[in-house]
Structure formats: C-alpha cells, structure tokens
XYZ file of N, CA and C in Angstrom:
696
model
N 1.387 -1.522 -0.296
C -0.240 -0.277 0.450
C 1.060 1.098 0.319
N 0.783 2.353 -0.980
C 1.420 3.296 -1.332
C 0.593 4.328 -0.251
N 1.630 4.807 0.319
C 1.172 6.000 1.664
C 1.191 7.605 0.071
N -0.170 8.445 0.249
C 0.205 9.069 -0.806
C 0.568 10.639 0.206
N 1.579 11.405 -0.751
C 2.545 12.164 -0.987
C 2.229 13.490 0.062
N 1.871 14.114 1.531
C 1.708 14.766 1.811
C 1.904 16.307 1.716
N 1.361 17.077 1.269
C 1.966 18.436 1.354
C 2.459 19.615 1.791
N 3.173 20.358 2.064
C 3.562 20.724 2.816
C 2.882 21.688 3.074
N 2.837 21.805 4.759
C 2.032 23.081 5.056
C 2.133 25.094 4.459
N 3.430 24.560 4.655
C 3.556 25.756 3.867
C 3.190 26.243 2.093
N 3.028 24.963 1.472
C 2.607 25.152 0.188
C 1.095 25.402 0.527
N 0.419 24.740 1.517
C -1.185 24.653 1.470
C -1.285 25.596 1.789
N -0.726 26.216 2.908
C -1.220 28.113 3.534
C -0.812 29.228 2.754
N 0.603 29.163 1.569
C 0.937 30.095 1.192
C 1.056 29.506 -0.434
N 0.956 28.180 -0.647
C 1.366 28.141 -2.116
C 2.914 27.720 -1.718
N 3.407 27.419 -2.653
C 4.360 26.737 -3.417
C 5.822 27.788 -4.045
N 5.048 28.958 -4.111
C 6.686 29.589 -4.783
C 6.402 31.303 -3.988
N 5.323 31.520 -2.944
C 4.736 32.425 -2.183
C 5.876 33.006 -1.490
N 6.205 33.965 -1.485
C 7.992 33.903 -0.306
C 7.535 33.645 0.932
N 6.486 34.376 1.650
C 5.611 33.866 2.878
C 6.085 31.699 3.319
N 6.005 31.202 2.156
C 5.827 29.945 2.222
C 7.504 29.700 2.242
N 8.429 30.614 1.173
C 9.902 30.183 1.595
C 10.381 30.638 3.200
N 9.748 31.791 3.236
C 10.065 32.089 5.233
C 9.580 31.194 6.003
N 8.439 30.205 5.827
C 8.091 29.296 6.587
C 8.847 28.126 6.575
N 8.995 27.942 5.296
C 10.136 26.193 5.023
C 11.226 26.603 5.717
N 12.080 27.929 5.514
C 12.701 28.352 6.137
C 13.030 28.214 8.091
N 11.936 28.930 8.900
C 11.515 28.467 9.780
C 11.752 27.053 10.258
N 11.449 26.170 9.379
C 11.375 24.413 9.291
C 12.187 23.869 9.024
N 12.976 24.043 8.577
C 14.693 24.086 8.103
C 15.397 24.312 10.029
N 14.866 26.010 10.078
C 16.096 26.129 11.442
C 15.558 25.217 12.578
N 13.911 24.405 12.594
C 13.546 23.849 13.727
C 14.080 21.815 13.762
N 14.825 22.207 12.035
C 15.798 20.458 12.863
C 15.012 19.746 11.590
N 13.874 20.292 10.702
C 12.599 19.623 9.964
C 13.829 18.549 8.610
N 13.809 17.473 8.123
C 14.939 16.640 7.567
C 15.328 17.721 5.991
N 15.861 17.443 5.275
C 15.647 17.837 3.561
C 15.083 17.071 2.689
N 14.863 15.974 2.848
C 13.983 14.988 2.085
C 13.058 15.639 2.487
N 12.396 16.366 3.488
C 10.947 17.169 3.860
C 10.285 18.168 3.170
N 11.056 18.602 2.116
C 11.370 19.795 1.132
C 11.021 19.715 0.014
N 11.277 18.834 -0.430
C 10.571 17.616 -1.820
C 11.915 19.113 -2.922
N 12.780 19.175 -2.925
C 14.034 19.910 -3.470
C 13.314 21.924 -3.568
N 12.310 22.173 -2.862
C 11.855 23.486 -2.697
C 12.635 23.747 -2.091
N 13.006 25.204 -2.259
C 14.104 26.782 -1.635
C 14.152 26.684 -0.238
N 14.908 26.083 0.241
C 14.975 26.960 1.600
C 16.339 27.115 2.659
N 16.161 28.522 3.377
C 17.446 29.057 3.464
C 17.635 28.663 5.186
N 19.457 28.202 5.836
C 19.665 27.740 7.147
C 19.090 28.949 8.066
N 19.307 30.171 7.416
C 18.819 30.850 8.631
C 17.757 31.791 7.891
N 16.678 32.266 9.211
C 15.315 32.603 8.847
C 15.619 34.407 9.465
N 16.148 36.002 8.220
C 15.952 37.045 9.321
C 14.705 37.936 9.197
N 14.164 37.043 10.117
C 13.077 37.665 10.390
C 13.421 38.450 12.096
N 12.596 39.529 12.675
C 12.071 39.337 13.920
C 10.518 40.520 13.637
N 10.381 40.005 15.088
C 9.248 41.325 15.051
C 9.184 42.070 16.590
N 10.621 42.128 17.044
C 10.446 42.609 17.732
C 11.815 43.482 17.811
N 11.893 44.343 19.258
C 13.142 44.943 18.847
C 14.687 44.510 19.429
N 14.120 43.095 19.940
C 15.228 42.628 21.252
C 15.877 41.510 20.689
N 15.087 40.662 19.110
C 16.393 39.729 18.607
C 17.093 40.457 17.876
N 16.800 41.541 17.150
C 17.230 42.304 15.938
C 18.363 42.895 16.762
N 18.476 43.490 17.742
C 19.666 43.919 19.251
C 20.900 43.284 19.116
N 20.182 42.317 19.653
C 21.474 41.437 20.249
C 22.629 40.679 19.037
N 20.901 41.221 17.235
C 22.066 40.261 16.729
C 23.061 40.878 15.940
N 22.692 42.306 15.972
C 24.182 43.237 16.425
C 24.712 44.088 17.492
N 24.107 43.517 18.417
C 25.532 43.930 19.300
C 26.376 42.839 19.407
N 25.845 41.619 18.765
C 26.575 40.275 19.827
C 28.458 40.376 18.054
N 27.174 41.034 16.856
C 28.512 41.274 15.857
C 29.571 41.970 16.561
N 29.324 43.705 16.643
C 29.875 44.494 17.054
C 30.580 44.055 17.830
N 30.166 43.177 18.903
C 31.173 43.277 20.240
C 32.347 42.044 19.662
N 32.315 41.262 18.611
C 33.267 40.284 18.108
C 33.963 40.864 17.129
N 34.185 42.247 16.589
C 35.101 42.992 16.105
C 35.983 43.658 16.530
N 36.596 44.341 15.875
C 37.564 45.888 16.730
C 36.693 46.580 14.876
N 36.551 46.631 13.848
C 36.086 47.391 12.875
C 34.797 48.557 13.031
N 35.428 49.401 12.371
C 33.440 49.867 12.263
C 32.782 49.641 11.830
N 31.175 49.406 12.367
C 30.097 48.970 11.955
C 29.313 49.532 11.661
N 28.168 49.309 9.857
C 27.555 50.098 9.404
C 26.450 48.691 9.333
N 25.453 49.339 9.842
C 23.755 48.807 10.159
C 23.630 48.787 8.473
N 22.767 47.731 7.694
C 22.094 47.648 7.075
C 20.780 47.197 7.019
N 20.151 48.583 6.312
C 18.534 47.697 6.767
C 17.666 48.273 5.025
N 17.558 47.068 4.815
C 17.231 46.419 3.298
C 16.036 45.278 4.005
N 14.927 45.654 4.119
C 13.793 44.804 3.884
C 13.037 44.369 2.886
N 13.585 45.040 1.573
C 13.126 44.150 0.589
C 13.710 43.334 0.572
N 14.910 43.388 0.923
C 16.013 41.944 0.616
C 15.851 41.129 1.860
N 16.090 41.386 3.059
C 15.605 40.258 4.578
C 14.592 40.189 5.005
N 13.342 40.315 4.378
C 12.022 40.353 4.422
C 11.812 41.156 6.284
N 13.067 41.926 6.215
C 12.686 41.671 7.984
C 13.083 43.650 8.317
N 12.763 44.545 8.539
C 12.586 46.063 8.689
C 13.165 46.460 10.267
N 14.470 47.125 10.779
C 15.008 47.604 11.236
C 14.813 48.908 11.883
N 13.410 49.011 13.229
C 12.537 50.779 12.628
C 13.776 51.336 13.685
N 13.283 52.851 13.661
C 14.164 53.520 14.418
C 14.424 53.559 15.833
N 13.574 52.435 16.427
C 13.459 52.575 17.668
C 15.579 51.712 17.963
N 15.509 50.022 17.030
C 16.839 50.086 17.293
C 17.593 50.249 16.984
N 17.508 51.211 15.798
C 19.196 51.888 15.218
C 19.408 53.206 16.007
N 18.618 53.555 17.409
C 19.040 54.268 18.158
C 19.582 53.524 19.216
N 18.625 52.548 19.717
C 18.942 51.652 20.727
C 20.865 51.109 20.576
N 21.374 51.004 19.562
C 22.354 49.873 18.116
C 23.158 51.300 18.267
N 22.705 52.493 18.083
C 23.885 53.629 18.029
C 24.339 53.862 19.192
N 24.325 53.254 20.052
C 24.965 53.654 21.356
C 26.201 52.859 21.141
N 26.341 51.582 21.087
C 27.706 50.877 20.527
C 28.949 51.254 19.919
N 29.611 51.716 20.599
C 30.752 52.637 20.583
C 31.548 52.291 18.963
N 31.143 51.250 18.438
C 31.846 50.671 17.038
C 31.013 50.982 16.011
N 29.251 50.799 16.333
C 28.173 51.307 15.452
C 28.729 52.402 14.693
N 29.289 52.376 13.731
C 29.155 53.909 13.492
C 28.084 54.891 12.833
N 27.279 53.846 11.855
C 26.182 54.612 11.150
C 25.683 53.780 10.290
N 24.705 53.697 9.332
C 23.255 53.280 8.578
C 23.400 52.856 7.800
N 23.262 52.064 6.923
C 22.732 52.687 5.274
C 21.497 52.561 5.246
N 20.665 52.695 4.696
C 19.083 52.815 4.976
C 18.311 52.852 3.839
N 17.943 51.490 3.540
C 17.590 51.083 2.014
C 16.103 50.861 1.222
N 15.363 51.271 2.731
C 13.992 51.701 2.995
C 12.768 52.470 1.706
N 13.997 53.817 1.481
C 13.222 55.194 0.497
C 12.579 55.122 1.864
N 11.888 55.594 2.410
C 10.743 56.160 3.614
C 11.390 57.274 4.221
N 11.534 59.152 3.202
C 12.087 59.895 3.936
C 11.005 60.450 4.641
N 9.986 60.343 4.675
C 9.535 60.725 6.064
C 10.000 59.978 7.843
N 10.230 59.027 7.054
C 11.283 57.853 8.279
C 12.623 58.828 8.753
N 13.137 58.794 7.311
C 14.567 59.287 7.309
C 14.793 60.242 8.224
N 13.857 61.269 7.650
C 13.948 63.112 8.723
C 13.517 62.687 10.244
N 12.732 61.881 10.652
C 12.403 61.324 11.845
C 13.875 60.676 12.969
N 14.536 60.435 11.727
C 15.541 59.343 12.566
C 16.663 60.679 11.980
N 16.838 61.183 11.697
C 18.207 61.815 11.055
C 17.767 62.825 12.793
N 16.948 63.188 13.091
C 16.062 64.636 14.438
C 17.111 63.895 15.111
N 16.867 62.206 15.547
C 16.660 61.951 16.850
C 18.552 60.947 16.956
N 19.206 60.738 15.496
C 20.444 59.971 16.020
C 21.958 60.342 16.542
N 21.991 60.463 17.789
C 23.155 61.086 18.563
C 24.636 61.171 17.260
N 25.270 62.723 17.723
C 25.588 63.671 16.964
C 27.276 62.335 16.153
N 27.487 62.812 15.060
C 28.800 61.487 14.826
C 28.233 60.290 14.534
N 26.824 59.657 14.009
C 26.257 58.797 13.965
C 25.861 59.047 12.704
N 27.000 58.335 11.143
C 26.216 58.346 9.918
C 25.087 57.922 9.467
N 24.302 58.811 8.445
C 23.256 58.117 7.985
C 22.976 58.127 6.441
N 23.115 57.057 6.435
C 23.327 57.210 4.509
C 21.984 55.985 3.625
N 21.889 56.653 2.948
C 20.686 56.552 2.181
C 21.041 54.688 1.653
N 20.489 54.301 0.808
C 20.840 52.457 0.175
C 19.928 52.476 -0.337
N 19.135 53.801 -0.980
C 17.995 54.174 -2.014
C 18.558 54.900 -3.013
N 18.844 54.625 -4.515
C 19.038 56.158 -5.479
C 17.891 57.056 -5.988
N 16.893 55.927 -5.498
C 15.840 57.675 -5.966
C 15.525 58.126 -5.357
N 15.739 57.569 -4.011
C 15.034 58.755 -3.160
C 16.854 59.673 -2.203
N 17.714 59.471 -2.637
C 18.804 59.618 -2.260
C 19.183 60.913 -2.451
N 18.245 61.920 -2.851
C 18.863 63.223 -3.088
C 18.279 64.370 -2.381
N 16.829 63.261 -1.716
C 15.732 64.101 -1.089
C 16.231 64.024 0.889
N 16.878 62.416 0.957
C 17.449 61.887 2.230
C 18.646 62.961 2.605
N 19.716 63.296 2.045
C 20.421 64.304 1.993
C 19.979 65.620 1.874
N 18.863 66.014 1.204
C 18.756 67.399 1.825
C 17.846 67.253 3.135
N 17.837 66.222 3.660
C 16.855 65.841 4.825
C 17.825 66.747 6.339
N 18.853 66.199 5.916
C 20.023 65.964 6.035
C 21.306 64.997 6.801
N 20.465 64.636 5.533
C 21.633 62.953 6.234
C 22.875 63.130 5.004
N 23.365 62.314 5.762
C 25.523 62.909 5.194
C 25.825 62.038 3.581
N 25.196 61.069 2.998
C 25.050 60.304 1.882
C 24.427 59.641 1.734
N 25.373 58.652 0.455
C 24.665 57.418 -0.399
C 25.455 56.218 -0.240
N 25.379 55.209 -0.597
C 25.775 53.978 -0.486
C 24.920 53.779 -1.807
N 25.632 53.680 -2.679
C 24.477 54.116 -4.360
C 24.835 52.675 -5.384
N 23.939 52.614 -6.127
C 24.887 51.772 -7.294
C 24.746 52.483 -8.237
N 23.911 53.893 -8.515
C 24.258 54.239 -9.572
C 25.482 55.328 -10.278
N 25.961 55.676 -8.782
C 27.452 55.216 -8.131
C 28.657 54.755 -8.876
N 28.300 53.563 -9.171
C 29.418 52.690 -9.897
C 29.889 53.619 -12.086
N 28.285 53.295 -12.347
C 28.478 54.164 -13.379
C 28.172 55.581 -13.498
N 27.453 56.296 -13.166
C 28.185 57.404 -13.068
C 28.869 58.195 -11.957
N 30.072 58.187 -11.535
C 30.987 58.491 -10.256
C 30.536 60.422 -10.231
N 31.053 60.485 -10.901
C 31.407 62.195 -11.295
C 30.362 62.609 -11.145
N 28.466 62.288 -11.742
C 27.698 63.334 -11.175
C 26.719 63.354 -10.244
N 27.282 61.588 -9.977
C 26.627 60.783 -8.618
C 27.875 61.809 -6.843
N 29.033 62.002 -7.799
C 29.768 62.721 -6.299
C 28.852 64.050 -6.629
N 28.981 64.218 -7.883
C 28.828 66.219 -7.905
C 26.994 66.438 -7.177
N 25.809 65.665 -7.341
C 24.709 66.002 -6.462
C 24.782 65.736 -5.755
N 25.428 64.771 -4.658
C 25.685 64.794 -2.822
C 26.507 65.655 -2.754
N 27.520 65.999 -3.507
C 27.926 67.344 -2.408
C 26.471 68.342 -2.523
N 26.642 68.835 -3.632
C 24.955 69.853 -3.950
C 24.099 69.215 -2.586
N 23.585 68.316 -3.116
C 22.444 68.444 -1.525
C 23.033 68.599 -0.664
N 24.065 68.231 0.199
C 24.653 68.152 1.747
C 24.826 69.294 2.014
N 25.408 70.269 0.781
C 25.513 71.621 1.171
C 23.665 72.345 1.328
N 22.897 71.339 0.661
C 22.105 72.311 0.805
C 21.576 73.447 -0.238
N 22.340 72.829 -1.548
C 21.944 73.541 -2.686
C 20.510 72.295 -3.564
N 19.209 73.062 -3.421
C 18.523 72.044 -4.321
C 18.268 71.899 -5.285
N 18.378 73.552 -5.779
C 18.008 73.319 -6.963
C 19.292 73.229 -7.846
N 20.554 73.272 -7.208
C 21.479 72.283 -8.225
C 21.793 71.070 -7.721
N 21.506 70.076 -7.159
C 21.326 69.184 -7.012
C 19.796 68.231 -7.883
N 18.823 69.037 -7.611
C 18.217 68.467 -8.935
C 18.800 69.210 -10.049
N 18.892 69.734 -10.474
C 19.540 69.486 -11.399
C 20.763 68.473 -11.620
N 21.479 68.140 -11.760
C 21.780 67.453 -11.652
C 21.572 65.461 -11.423
N 20.676 65.538 -10.498
C 19.460 63.852 -10.628
C 18.978 64.435 -11.301
N 18.097 65.171 -12.347
C 17.612 64.746 -13.341
C 18.113 63.616 -13.943
N 19.606 64.090 -14.806
C 19.972 63.642 -15.497
C 20.561 62.178 -15.007
N 20.349 61.936 -13.646
C 20.604 60.303 -12.653
C 19.071 59.162 -12.974
N 18.046 60.095 -13.483
C 17.018 58.996 -13.118
C 17.134 58.230 -13.922
N 17.189 58.415 -14.528
C 17.236 56.761 -15.948
C 17.856 56.110 -15.056
N 19.346 56.484 -14.526
C 19.379 55.324 -14.147
C 19.464 54.841 -12.556
N 18.738 55.841 -11.664
C 18.584 55.597 -10.855
C 17.549 54.271 -10.777
N 16.601 54.496 -12.381
C 15.231 53.626 -12.245
C 15.901 52.497 -13.073
N 16.719 52.501 -14.124
C 16.914 50.911 -14.952
C 18.035 50.208 -14.321
N 18.802 51.173 -13.462
C 19.678 49.988 -12.775
C 19.390 48.605 -12.028
N 17.653 49.342 -11.998
C 16.999 48.130 -11.686
C 15.992 47.479 -12.307
N 16.442 47.919 -13.255
C 15.309 46.836 -14.400
C 14.675 45.561 -13.508
N 15.684 45.087 -13.857
C 16.227 43.482 -12.959
C 17.223 43.456 -11.865
N 17.365 41.910 -11.342
C 17.862 41.465 -10.111
C 18.621 42.778 -10.694
N 19.866 43.809 -8.893
C 20.694 44.185 -8.915
C 22.204 43.084 -8.641
N 22.991 42.681 -8.659
C 23.850 43.572 -10.565
C 24.039 44.133 -11.245
N 22.814 42.892 -11.833
C 23.105 42.523 -13.549
C 22.853 43.937 -13.948
N 22.087 44.760 -14.035
C 22.208 45.853 -14.888
C 23.035 46.656 -14.443
N 23.880 46.495 -13.467
C 25.139 47.230 -13.431
C 26.352 47.095 -13.488
N 26.629 45.775 -13.963
C 27.612 44.838 -14.525
C 27.249 44.900 -16.240
N 26.144 45.291 -16.326
C 26.817 45.365 -18.135
C 26.633 46.612 -17.940
N 26.378 47.684 -17.856
C 26.805 49.210 -17.788
C 28.202 49.480 -17.670
N 28.341 48.693 -16.868
C 30.493 48.387 -16.530
C 31.018 48.324 -17.541
N 30.489 46.994 -18.321
C 31.008 46.033 -19.447
C 30.494 47.081 -20.227
N 29.508 47.763 -21.088
C 29.477 48.794 -21.968
C 30.783 49.938 -21.621
N 30.938 50.756 -20.383
C 32.187 51.500 -20.225
C 32.872 50.882 -20.193
N 33.334 49.383 -20.458
C 35.132 48.662 -21.058
C 35.325 49.013 -19.228
N 34.599 48.941 -18.321
C 35.087 48.754 -16.758
C 35.305 47.620 -16.813
N 34.703 46.606 -17.138
C 34.460 45.332 -16.722
C 34.553 44.215 -17.838
N 35.383 42.694 -17.602
C 35.142 42.010 -18.637
C 33.520 41.824 -18.654
N 32.879 41.512 -20.028
C 31.485 40.554 -20.252
C 31.730 39.045 -18.474
N 30.405 38.706 -18.666
C 29.968 37.159 -17.591
C 29.812 37.364 -16.484
N 28.745 37.222 -15.908
C 28.528 37.221 -14.677
C 28.401 35.668 -15.008
N 28.143 35.442 -12.860
C 28.180 34.116 -12.512
C 27.017 33.712 -11.650
N 26.263 32.712 -11.648
C 25.247 31.729 -11.088
C 25.044 32.400 -9.701
N 24.076 32.877 -9.413
C 23.049 32.965 -10.015
C 23.052 34.160 -11.105
N 23.329 35.315 -11.185
C 23.023 35.954 -11.787
C 23.296 35.528 -13.673
N 22.108 35.652 -13.392
C 22.018 35.696 -16.122
C 21.701 36.818 -16.262
N 22.538 36.951 -17.941
C 22.827 37.991 -18.558
C 21.602 39.151 -18.609
N 21.650 40.143 -18.864
C 20.671 41.414 -18.640
C 19.538 41.268 -20.145
N 18.575 40.976 -20.237
C 17.288 40.685 -21.310
C 17.718 41.778 -21.974
N 17.377 41.360 -23.491
C 16.778 41.748 -24.651
C 16.179 42.920 -24.225
N 15.937 43.095 -23.882
C 14.944 44.132 -23.165
C 14.966 45.035 -22.076
N 16.129 44.762 -21.353
C 16.434 45.398 -20.815
C 17.521 46.166 -21.301
N 18.197 45.638 -21.859
C 19.813 46.567 -22.731
C 19.392 47.807 -23.071
N 18.122 48.018 -23.794
C 18.287 49.125 -24.621
C 18.136 50.426 -23.357
N 17.454 50.452 -22.409
C 16.706 50.913 -21.152
C 17.691 51.579 -20.473
N 18.804 50.526 -20.406
C 19.791 51.099 -19.953
C 20.892 51.880 -19.925
N 20.723 51.547 -21.612
C 21.919 52.182 -22.494
C 21.347 53.480 -22.882
N 20.291 53.747 -22.850
C 19.141 55.133 -23.067
C 19.428 55.909 -21.261
N 19.123 55.429 -20.511
C 19.973 55.610 -18.550
C 20.644 56.464 -18.952
N 21.781 55.636 -19.539
C 23.393 55.774 -20.202
C 23.732 57.229 -20.432
N 22.786 57.746 -21.746
C 23.138 58.457 -22.368
C 22.176 59.699 -21.799
N 21.158 59.737 -20.975
C 21.148 59.744 -20.395
C 21.700 61.343 -18.978
N 23.005 60.435 -19.146
C 23.516 60.940 -17.833
C 25.015 61.149 -18.620
N 24.526 61.225 -19.675
C 25.667 61.884 -20.633
C 27.399 60.969 -20.069
N 26.735 59.686 -19.649
C 28.186 58.651 -19.734
C 28.670 57.938 -21.164
N 28.135 57.949 -21.697
C 27.815 56.804 -23.546
C 27.933 58.502 -24.328
C-alpha cells in the first residue's frame, strides 16, 4: 500500500512559490526538519525575521562585540524581509563601534525622524538611489549608491550639492541620473550595473550564477539611461 505524499503545510497555506511559504520553510529548516521533507523546494538555513526590537538588537550587538572594525548597519527590508525600526537603530547607536546606518527603505518621512534623533557623529546614508537626493537634503550624510558605479562624477557632484543644501543644483544634476536610478534596477541588482560597466569598458563580460545576463528587453533601457547621464 502506498501512502499518499502529504503536501507541505507552507504550500497549503501560502502556495509553493510565495515568499511567505519560502520563509515558513526556512523556519521549519531551523527547527531541524530533514532536507527530504522539503521535496526540492528552496530553503535557507537562517531566516532573517524578527518582530520585536530585542532579537535584532542582540544580533547586531553580538557582531559589534566580536570585531574591532567600525560597523555600519544595513536596513534593506525588500531583500531581508525584515525591517529595523528607528528605535532599534537608536539603541544600537549607543554601541561604540556601530558608527552608521545604510537605510534602503526609501521612506523619507522615516529618515527625517531618524535624522533628528540619532546622536551627533552617527552617519546616516541612503541605500536607495531614487530617494537619495531627498534623503541628503533632509540632513542625511550621503548615499551608498548603485548609480555611482556607472556615473561616479555626476553622483559625487549631486551629493555635494545636496549635502550643502543647494537644492536647485542637486535637482538639476539628479534629473540627469533619474534613468539610471530607475533602470539599474530593471532586473535584479547588480545585473544591469554590471552590464553598464562592461558597456563602459570597466569590466569584462560574464556573470556567475545565480546572476544571469541582462535581457534584450532591458539593455536598451539601461543604454538610454546612460546616454541621459552623458556617460556614453
């Protein structure tokens, strides 16, 4: 007698491809469920989720205590499926070698709140090119940027203008960069950026998996954005 194969609970609840199902399977893996139970579906060993301040706080505190180097926090909920609240950042800013934050949320209202509250000397960097100018005009200290790989001179000039409070000049320069801000994310980063850098002769062609070549549909969009930025 053959026992029917039971469908995974994550598949029943969320579907086999849904992000929530992926995260639930990751939690199951962390609980010690054997590999064969996942039937070839994707699993990660550590699930980067927390719903309260304490686990996140403890995680970064432990890392900071283990190294002597300065540490910059990185909040990128679009990739980690976890969000570091402003209150958590403020708690962590009390640790001596945690010196700054890369904020890739793109939430300017939230950035303005944090800029007002962090201690003096704590660096706040945008990790979101499309909102980086606004972030700096609100008092942020810079951008850890994808666009700067392709148009470093323009990005540097825009950042200097924005940090100096010269909104008109920052907007003038940023207008030239808008295409890159958008289309360097036409496909998963860093695929378009690597294509653009190869187009500029800055690196050889070719990518390692899981990255795949930029599609024929996206290549003209990236090239047009490079022309708009006057790097071609």
